[in-house]
GROMACS .gro file of C-alpha atoms in nm:
model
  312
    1UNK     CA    1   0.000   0.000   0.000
    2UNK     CA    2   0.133   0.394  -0.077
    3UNK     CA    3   0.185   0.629   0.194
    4UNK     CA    4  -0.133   0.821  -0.039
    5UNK     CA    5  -0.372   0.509   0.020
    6UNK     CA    6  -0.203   0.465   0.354
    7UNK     CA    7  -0.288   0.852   0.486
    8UNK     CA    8  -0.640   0.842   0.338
    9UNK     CA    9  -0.892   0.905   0.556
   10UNK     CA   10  -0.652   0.928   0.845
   11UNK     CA   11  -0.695   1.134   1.189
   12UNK     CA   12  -0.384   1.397   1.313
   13UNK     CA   13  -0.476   1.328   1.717
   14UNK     CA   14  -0.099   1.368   1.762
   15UNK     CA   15   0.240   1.288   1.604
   16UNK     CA   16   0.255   0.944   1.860
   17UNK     CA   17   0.041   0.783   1.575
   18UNK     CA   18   0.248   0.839   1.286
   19UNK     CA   19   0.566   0.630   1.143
   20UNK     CA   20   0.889   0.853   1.055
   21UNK     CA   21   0.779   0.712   0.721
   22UNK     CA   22   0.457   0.856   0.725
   23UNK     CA   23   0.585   1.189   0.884
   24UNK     CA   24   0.897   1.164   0.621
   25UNK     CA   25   0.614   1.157   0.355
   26UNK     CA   26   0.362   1.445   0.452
   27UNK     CA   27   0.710   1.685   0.480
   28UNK     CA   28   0.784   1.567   0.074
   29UNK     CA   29   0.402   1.642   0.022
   30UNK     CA   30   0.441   2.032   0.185
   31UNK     CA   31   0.776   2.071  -0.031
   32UNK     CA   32   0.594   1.984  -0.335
   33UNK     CA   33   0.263   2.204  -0.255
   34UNK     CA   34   0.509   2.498  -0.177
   35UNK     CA   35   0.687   2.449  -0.455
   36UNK     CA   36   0.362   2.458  -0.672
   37UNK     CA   37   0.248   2.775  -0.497
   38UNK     CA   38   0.605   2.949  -0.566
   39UNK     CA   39   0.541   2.852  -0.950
   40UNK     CA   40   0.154   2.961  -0.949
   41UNK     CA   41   0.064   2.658  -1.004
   42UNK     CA   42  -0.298   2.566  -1.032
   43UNK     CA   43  -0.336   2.259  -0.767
   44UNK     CA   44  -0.652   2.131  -0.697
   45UNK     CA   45  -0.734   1.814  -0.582
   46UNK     CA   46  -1.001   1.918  -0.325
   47UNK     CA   47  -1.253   2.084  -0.547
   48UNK     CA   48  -1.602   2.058  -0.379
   49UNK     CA   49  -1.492   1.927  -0.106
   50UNK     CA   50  -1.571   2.111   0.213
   51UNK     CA   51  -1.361   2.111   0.574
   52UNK     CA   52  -1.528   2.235   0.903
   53UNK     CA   53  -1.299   2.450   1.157
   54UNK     CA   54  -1.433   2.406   1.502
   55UNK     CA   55  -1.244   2.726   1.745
   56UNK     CA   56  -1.249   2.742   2.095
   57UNK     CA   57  -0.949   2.904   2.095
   58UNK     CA   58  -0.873   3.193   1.866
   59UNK     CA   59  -0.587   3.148   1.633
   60UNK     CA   60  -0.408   3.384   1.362
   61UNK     CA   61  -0.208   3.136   1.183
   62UNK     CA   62  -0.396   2.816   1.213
   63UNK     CA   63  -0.759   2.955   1.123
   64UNK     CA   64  -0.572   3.154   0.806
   65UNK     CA   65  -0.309   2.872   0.706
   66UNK     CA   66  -0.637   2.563   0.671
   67UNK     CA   67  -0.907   2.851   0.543
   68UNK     CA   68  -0.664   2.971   0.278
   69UNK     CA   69  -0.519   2.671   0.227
   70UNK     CA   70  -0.882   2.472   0.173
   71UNK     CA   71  -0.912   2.781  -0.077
   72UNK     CA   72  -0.643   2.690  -0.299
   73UNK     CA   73  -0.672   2.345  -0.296
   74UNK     CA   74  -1.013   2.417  -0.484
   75UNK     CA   75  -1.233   2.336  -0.171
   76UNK     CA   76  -1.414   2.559   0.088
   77UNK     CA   77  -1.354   2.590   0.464
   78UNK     CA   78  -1.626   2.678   0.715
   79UNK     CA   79  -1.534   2.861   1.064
   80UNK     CA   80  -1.723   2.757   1.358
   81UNK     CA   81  -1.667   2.876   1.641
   82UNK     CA   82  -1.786   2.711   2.007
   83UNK     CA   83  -2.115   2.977   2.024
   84UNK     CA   84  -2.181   2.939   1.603
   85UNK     CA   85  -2.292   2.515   1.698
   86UNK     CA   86  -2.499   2.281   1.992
   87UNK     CA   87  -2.145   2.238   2.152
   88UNK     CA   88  -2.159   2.547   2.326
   89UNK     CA   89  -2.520   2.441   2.492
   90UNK     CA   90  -2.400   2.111   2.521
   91UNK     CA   91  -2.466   1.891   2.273
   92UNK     CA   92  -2.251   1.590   2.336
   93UNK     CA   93  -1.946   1.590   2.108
   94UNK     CA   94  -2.063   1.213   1.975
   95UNK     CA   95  -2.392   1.394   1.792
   96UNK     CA   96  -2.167   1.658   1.660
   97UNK     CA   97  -1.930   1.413   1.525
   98UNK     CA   98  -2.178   1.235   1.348
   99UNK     CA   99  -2.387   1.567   1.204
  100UNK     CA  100  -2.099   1.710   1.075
  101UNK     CA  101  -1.938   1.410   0.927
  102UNK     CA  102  -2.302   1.396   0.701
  103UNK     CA  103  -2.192   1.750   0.577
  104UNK     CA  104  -1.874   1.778   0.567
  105UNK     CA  105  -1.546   1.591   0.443
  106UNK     CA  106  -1.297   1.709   0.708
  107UNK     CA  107  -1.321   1.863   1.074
  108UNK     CA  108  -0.983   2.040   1.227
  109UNK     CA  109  -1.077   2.165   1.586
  110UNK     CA  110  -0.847   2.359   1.824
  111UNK     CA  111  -1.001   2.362   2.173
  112UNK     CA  112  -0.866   2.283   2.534
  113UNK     CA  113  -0.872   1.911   2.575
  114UNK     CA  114  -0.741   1.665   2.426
  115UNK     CA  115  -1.001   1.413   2.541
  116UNK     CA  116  -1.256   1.608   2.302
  117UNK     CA  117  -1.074   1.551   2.037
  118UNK     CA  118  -1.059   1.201   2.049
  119UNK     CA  119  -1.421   1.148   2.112
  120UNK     CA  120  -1.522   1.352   1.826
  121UNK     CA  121  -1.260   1.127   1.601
  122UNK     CA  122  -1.411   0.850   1.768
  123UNK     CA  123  -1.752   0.922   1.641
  124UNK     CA  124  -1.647   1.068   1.290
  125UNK     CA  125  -1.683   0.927   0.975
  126UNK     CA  126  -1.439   1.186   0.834
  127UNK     CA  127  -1.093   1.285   0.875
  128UNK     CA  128  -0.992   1.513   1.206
  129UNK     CA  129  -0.738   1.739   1.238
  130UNK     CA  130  -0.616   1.826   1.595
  131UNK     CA  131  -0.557   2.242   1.522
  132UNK     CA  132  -0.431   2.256   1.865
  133UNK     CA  133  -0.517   2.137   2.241
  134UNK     CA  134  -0.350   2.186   2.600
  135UNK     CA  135  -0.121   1.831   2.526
  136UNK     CA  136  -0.078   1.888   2.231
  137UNK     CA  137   0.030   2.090   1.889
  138UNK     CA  138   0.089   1.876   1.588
  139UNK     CA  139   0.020   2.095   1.307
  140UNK     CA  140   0.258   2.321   1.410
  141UNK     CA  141   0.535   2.071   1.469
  142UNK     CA  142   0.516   1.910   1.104
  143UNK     CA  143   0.530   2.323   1.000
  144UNK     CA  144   0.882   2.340   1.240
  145UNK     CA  145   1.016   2.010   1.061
  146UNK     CA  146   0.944   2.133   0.712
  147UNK     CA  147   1.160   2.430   0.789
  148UNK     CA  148   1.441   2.276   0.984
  149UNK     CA  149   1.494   2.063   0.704
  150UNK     CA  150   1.458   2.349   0.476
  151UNK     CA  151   1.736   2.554   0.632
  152UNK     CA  152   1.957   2.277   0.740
  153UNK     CA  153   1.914   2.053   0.436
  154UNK     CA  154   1.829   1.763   0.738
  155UNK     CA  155   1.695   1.661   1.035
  156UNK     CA  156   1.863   1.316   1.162
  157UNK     CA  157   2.168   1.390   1.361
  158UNK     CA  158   2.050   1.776   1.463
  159UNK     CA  159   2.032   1.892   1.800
  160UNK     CA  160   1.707   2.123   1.930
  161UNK     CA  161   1.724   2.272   2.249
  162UNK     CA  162   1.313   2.365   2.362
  163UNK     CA  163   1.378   2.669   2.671
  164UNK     CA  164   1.093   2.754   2.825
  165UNK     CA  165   0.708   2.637   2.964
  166UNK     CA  166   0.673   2.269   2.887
  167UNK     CA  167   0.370   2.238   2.714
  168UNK     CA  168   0.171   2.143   2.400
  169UNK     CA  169   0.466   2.255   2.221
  170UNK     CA  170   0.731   2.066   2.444
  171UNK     CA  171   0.549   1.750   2.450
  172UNK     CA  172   0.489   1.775   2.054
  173UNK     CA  173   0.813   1.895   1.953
  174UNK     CA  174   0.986   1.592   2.192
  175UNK     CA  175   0.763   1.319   1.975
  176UNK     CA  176   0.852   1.510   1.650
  177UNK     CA  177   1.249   1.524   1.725
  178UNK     CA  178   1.273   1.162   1.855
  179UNK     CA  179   1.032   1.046   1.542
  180UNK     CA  180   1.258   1.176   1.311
  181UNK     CA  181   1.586   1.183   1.493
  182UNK     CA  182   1.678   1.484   1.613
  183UNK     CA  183   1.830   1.541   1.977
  184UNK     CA  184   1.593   1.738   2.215
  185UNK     CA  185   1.651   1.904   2.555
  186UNK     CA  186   1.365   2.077   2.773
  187UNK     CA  187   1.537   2.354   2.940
  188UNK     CA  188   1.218   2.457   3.195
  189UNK     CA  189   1.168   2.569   3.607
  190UNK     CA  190   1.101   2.310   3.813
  191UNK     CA  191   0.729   2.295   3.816
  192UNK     CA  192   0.695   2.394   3.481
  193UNK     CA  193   0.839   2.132   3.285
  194UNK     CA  194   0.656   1.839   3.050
  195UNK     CA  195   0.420   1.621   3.160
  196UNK     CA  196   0.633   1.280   3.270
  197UNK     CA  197   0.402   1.079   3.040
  198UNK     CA  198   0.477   1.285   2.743
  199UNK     CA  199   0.910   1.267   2.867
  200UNK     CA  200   0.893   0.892   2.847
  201UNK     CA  201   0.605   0.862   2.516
  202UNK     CA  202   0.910   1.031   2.319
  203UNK     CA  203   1.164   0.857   2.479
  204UNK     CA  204   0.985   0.537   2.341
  205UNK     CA  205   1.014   0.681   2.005
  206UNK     CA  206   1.361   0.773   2.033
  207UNK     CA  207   1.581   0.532   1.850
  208UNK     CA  208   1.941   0.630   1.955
  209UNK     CA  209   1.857   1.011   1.999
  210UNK     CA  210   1.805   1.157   2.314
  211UNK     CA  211   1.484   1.370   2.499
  212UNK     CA  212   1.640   1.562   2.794
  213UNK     CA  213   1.466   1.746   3.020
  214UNK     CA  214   1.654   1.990   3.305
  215UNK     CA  215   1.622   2.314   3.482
  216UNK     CA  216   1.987   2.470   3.312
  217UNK     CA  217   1.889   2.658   3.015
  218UNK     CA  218   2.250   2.656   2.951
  219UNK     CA  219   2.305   2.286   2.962
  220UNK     CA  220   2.017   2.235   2.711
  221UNK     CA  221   2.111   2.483   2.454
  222UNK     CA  222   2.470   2.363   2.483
  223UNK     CA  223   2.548   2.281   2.115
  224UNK     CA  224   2.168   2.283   1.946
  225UNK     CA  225   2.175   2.367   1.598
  226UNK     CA  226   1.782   2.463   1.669
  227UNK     CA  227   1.658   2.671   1.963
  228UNK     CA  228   1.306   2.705   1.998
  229UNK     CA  229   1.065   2.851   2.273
  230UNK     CA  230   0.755   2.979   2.345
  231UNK     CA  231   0.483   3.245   2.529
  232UNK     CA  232   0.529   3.175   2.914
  233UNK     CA  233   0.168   3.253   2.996
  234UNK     CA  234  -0.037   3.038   2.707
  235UNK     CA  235  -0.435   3.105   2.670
  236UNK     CA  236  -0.617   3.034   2.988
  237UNK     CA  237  -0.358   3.095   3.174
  238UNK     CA  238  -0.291   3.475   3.160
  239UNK     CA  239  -0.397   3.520   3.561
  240UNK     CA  240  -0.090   3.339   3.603
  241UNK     CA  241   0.134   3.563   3.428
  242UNK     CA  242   0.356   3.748   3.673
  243UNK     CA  243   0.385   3.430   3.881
  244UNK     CA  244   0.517   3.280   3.567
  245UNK     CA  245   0.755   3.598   3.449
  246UNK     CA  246   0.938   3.549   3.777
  247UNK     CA  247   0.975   3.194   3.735
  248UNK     CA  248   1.089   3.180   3.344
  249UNK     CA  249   1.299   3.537   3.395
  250UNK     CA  250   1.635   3.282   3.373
  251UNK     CA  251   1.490   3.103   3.072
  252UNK     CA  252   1.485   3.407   2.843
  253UNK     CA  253   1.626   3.344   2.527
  254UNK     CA  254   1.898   3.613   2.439
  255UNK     CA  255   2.255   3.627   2.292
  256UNK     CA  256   2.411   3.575   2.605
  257UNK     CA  257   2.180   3.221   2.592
  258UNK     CA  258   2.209   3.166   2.254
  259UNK     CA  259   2.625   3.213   2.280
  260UNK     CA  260   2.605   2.820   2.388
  261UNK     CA  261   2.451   2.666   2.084
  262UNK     CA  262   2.620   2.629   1.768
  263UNK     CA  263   2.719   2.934   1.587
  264UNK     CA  264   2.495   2.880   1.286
  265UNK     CA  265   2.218   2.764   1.489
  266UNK     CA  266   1.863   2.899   1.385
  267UNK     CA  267   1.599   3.055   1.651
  268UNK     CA  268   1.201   2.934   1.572
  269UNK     CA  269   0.887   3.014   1.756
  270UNK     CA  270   0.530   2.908   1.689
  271UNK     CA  271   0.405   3.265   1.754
  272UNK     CA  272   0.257   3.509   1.876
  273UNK     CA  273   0.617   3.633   2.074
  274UNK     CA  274   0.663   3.875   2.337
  275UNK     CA  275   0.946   4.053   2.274
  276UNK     CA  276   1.148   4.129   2.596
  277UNK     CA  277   1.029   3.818   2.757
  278UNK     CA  278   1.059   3.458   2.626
  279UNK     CA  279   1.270   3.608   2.374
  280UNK     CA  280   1.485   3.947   2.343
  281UNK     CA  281   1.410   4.122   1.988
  282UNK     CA  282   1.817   4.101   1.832
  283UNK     CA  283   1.738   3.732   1.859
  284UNK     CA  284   1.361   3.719   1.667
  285UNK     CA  285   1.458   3.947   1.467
  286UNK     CA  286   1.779   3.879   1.412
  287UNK     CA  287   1.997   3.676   1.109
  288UNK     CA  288   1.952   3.362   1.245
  289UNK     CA  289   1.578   3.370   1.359
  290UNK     CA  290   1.341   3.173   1.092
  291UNK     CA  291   1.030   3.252   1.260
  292UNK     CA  292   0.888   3.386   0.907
  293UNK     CA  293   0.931   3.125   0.722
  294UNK     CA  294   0.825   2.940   0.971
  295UNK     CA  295   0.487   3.071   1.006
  296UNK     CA  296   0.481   3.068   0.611
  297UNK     CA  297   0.501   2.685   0.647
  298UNK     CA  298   0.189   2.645   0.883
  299UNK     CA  299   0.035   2.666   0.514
  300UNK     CA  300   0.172   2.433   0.287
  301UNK     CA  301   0.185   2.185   0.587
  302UNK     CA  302  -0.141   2.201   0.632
  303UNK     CA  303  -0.210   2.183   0.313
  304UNK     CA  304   0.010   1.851   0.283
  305UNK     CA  305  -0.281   1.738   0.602
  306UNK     CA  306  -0.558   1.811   0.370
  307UNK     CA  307  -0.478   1.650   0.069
  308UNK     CA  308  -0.343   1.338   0.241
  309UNK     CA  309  -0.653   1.273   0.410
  310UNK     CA  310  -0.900   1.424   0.256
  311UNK     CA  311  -0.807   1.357  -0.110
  312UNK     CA  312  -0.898   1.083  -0.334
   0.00000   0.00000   0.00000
């Protein structure tokens, strides 16, 4: 069977439920889509066919990256947000599930838990796409692989060092590096660093590469060719915020930080940054951030999602 018959009809709950083949094959897929977009090429293989985005979070990159995306693929995208359907008064997400799979031929959601997700793949007939959830950010991590390969022509053998809160984005970006073997260390405070269950689910992945997790930001970024972080407060938890700032004040990433990785090492974040907190602004917007492109490849990833398992 082809990774194309293989990935048909498929769910993205998280990166834990792909091969590196399969992963391998969606980042060839984005290269090619990109590549068609660069030479205005006419690609459709989704005409009339129709995805539902289901938002209880707001998003910038995610909602634009699948609606545009849908677009040029030749299909349509509907936004729906938590008060726009029966979830919000609680229809049970099994009824949804089943409604919308009648209409539609794909569902991404970004909400809170991850448990929702699952029981609305559960009960679909269609494809679902986890946009984002509190364990978890998969979209976004096949995005960061496309251009990690992209800048350093590979990914087996590299080195990222994650600094910061270890969440949806630490506990994806540890599957995605041991899955396709790159190096990881968590560089986080005490009491802020990944769930243990998502430590050792990547460690079961990792197939002589290593997931490290400490509270030195200096021993993790020692030698990374990739240095990633993210927002210290995410959404939901912004009454946290100062309690957090004093915690993550050590785990800021500037050039005195970043004078332990490599010296051609790149800087990424999933965005939106604060700049003069997680991250000083020489660094984002500095020679060796990639944050741009980046964010430009939340498109033609998810666009390599779409037509994988929603085309014929």
């Amino acid at each position: 069977m082809s990774f194309k018959e293989e990935l048909r009809g498929r769910d993205l709950l998280s990166l834990a439920d792909f091969s590196t083949a399969e992963i391998a094959y969606l980042l060839e897929l984005a290269d090619q889509i990109k590549q068609k977009r660069k030479n205005n090429e006419v690609y459709e293989p989704l005409k009339g066919k129709t995805l539902g985005m289901i938002f209880e979070k707001s998003s910038t990159r995610t909602r634009v990256s699948f609606e545009a995306g849908m677009y040029q693929l030749g299909g349509t995208a509907l936004f729906l947000s938590s008060n726009d359907l029966q979830l919000g008064r609680g229809e049970p997400i099994s009824d949804t599930a089943k409604i919308l799979s009648s209409y539609l031929d794909g569902i991404m959601i970004r909400t809170f838990s991850q448990q929702d997700v699952v029981e609305l793949a559960d009960n679909a007939t269609i494809p679902v796409i986890n946009g984002l959830t509190d364990d978890f950010h998969p979209c976004q991590v096949l995005a960061d692989l496309q251009t990690i390969k992209e800048v350093k022509g590979e990914l087996a053998g590299l080195k990222m060092a994650y600094i910061g809160d270890g969440n949806n984005m630490a506990h994806s970006l540890m599957i995605g590096c041991a899955k396709m073997g790159l190096d990881i260390a968590i560089g986080a405070p005490s009491g802020y660093q990944p769930k243990q269950e998502m430590v050792e689910l990547a460690t079961s992945f990792a197939d002589g590469t290593e997931v490290m997790v400490t509270d030195d930001p200096i021993e993790a970024i020692k030698d990374a060719d990739v240095i990633y972080t993210d927002v210290w407060a995410s959404m939901g938890q912004e009454e946290e915020q100062k309690e957090r700032e004093k915690a993550f004040i050590p785990y800021q990433v500037n050039k005195e930080l970043m004078a332990h990785a490599k010296a051609d090492a790149i800087f990424m974040h999933c965005l939106p940054a604060h700049r003069g907190e997680e991250v000083t602004a020489d660094v984002i917007d500095g020679p060796n951030s990639v944050v741009f492109q980046e964010a430009e490849n939340r498109l033609h990833a998810q666009k390599a999602l779409m037509v994988a398992f929603m085309g014929e």
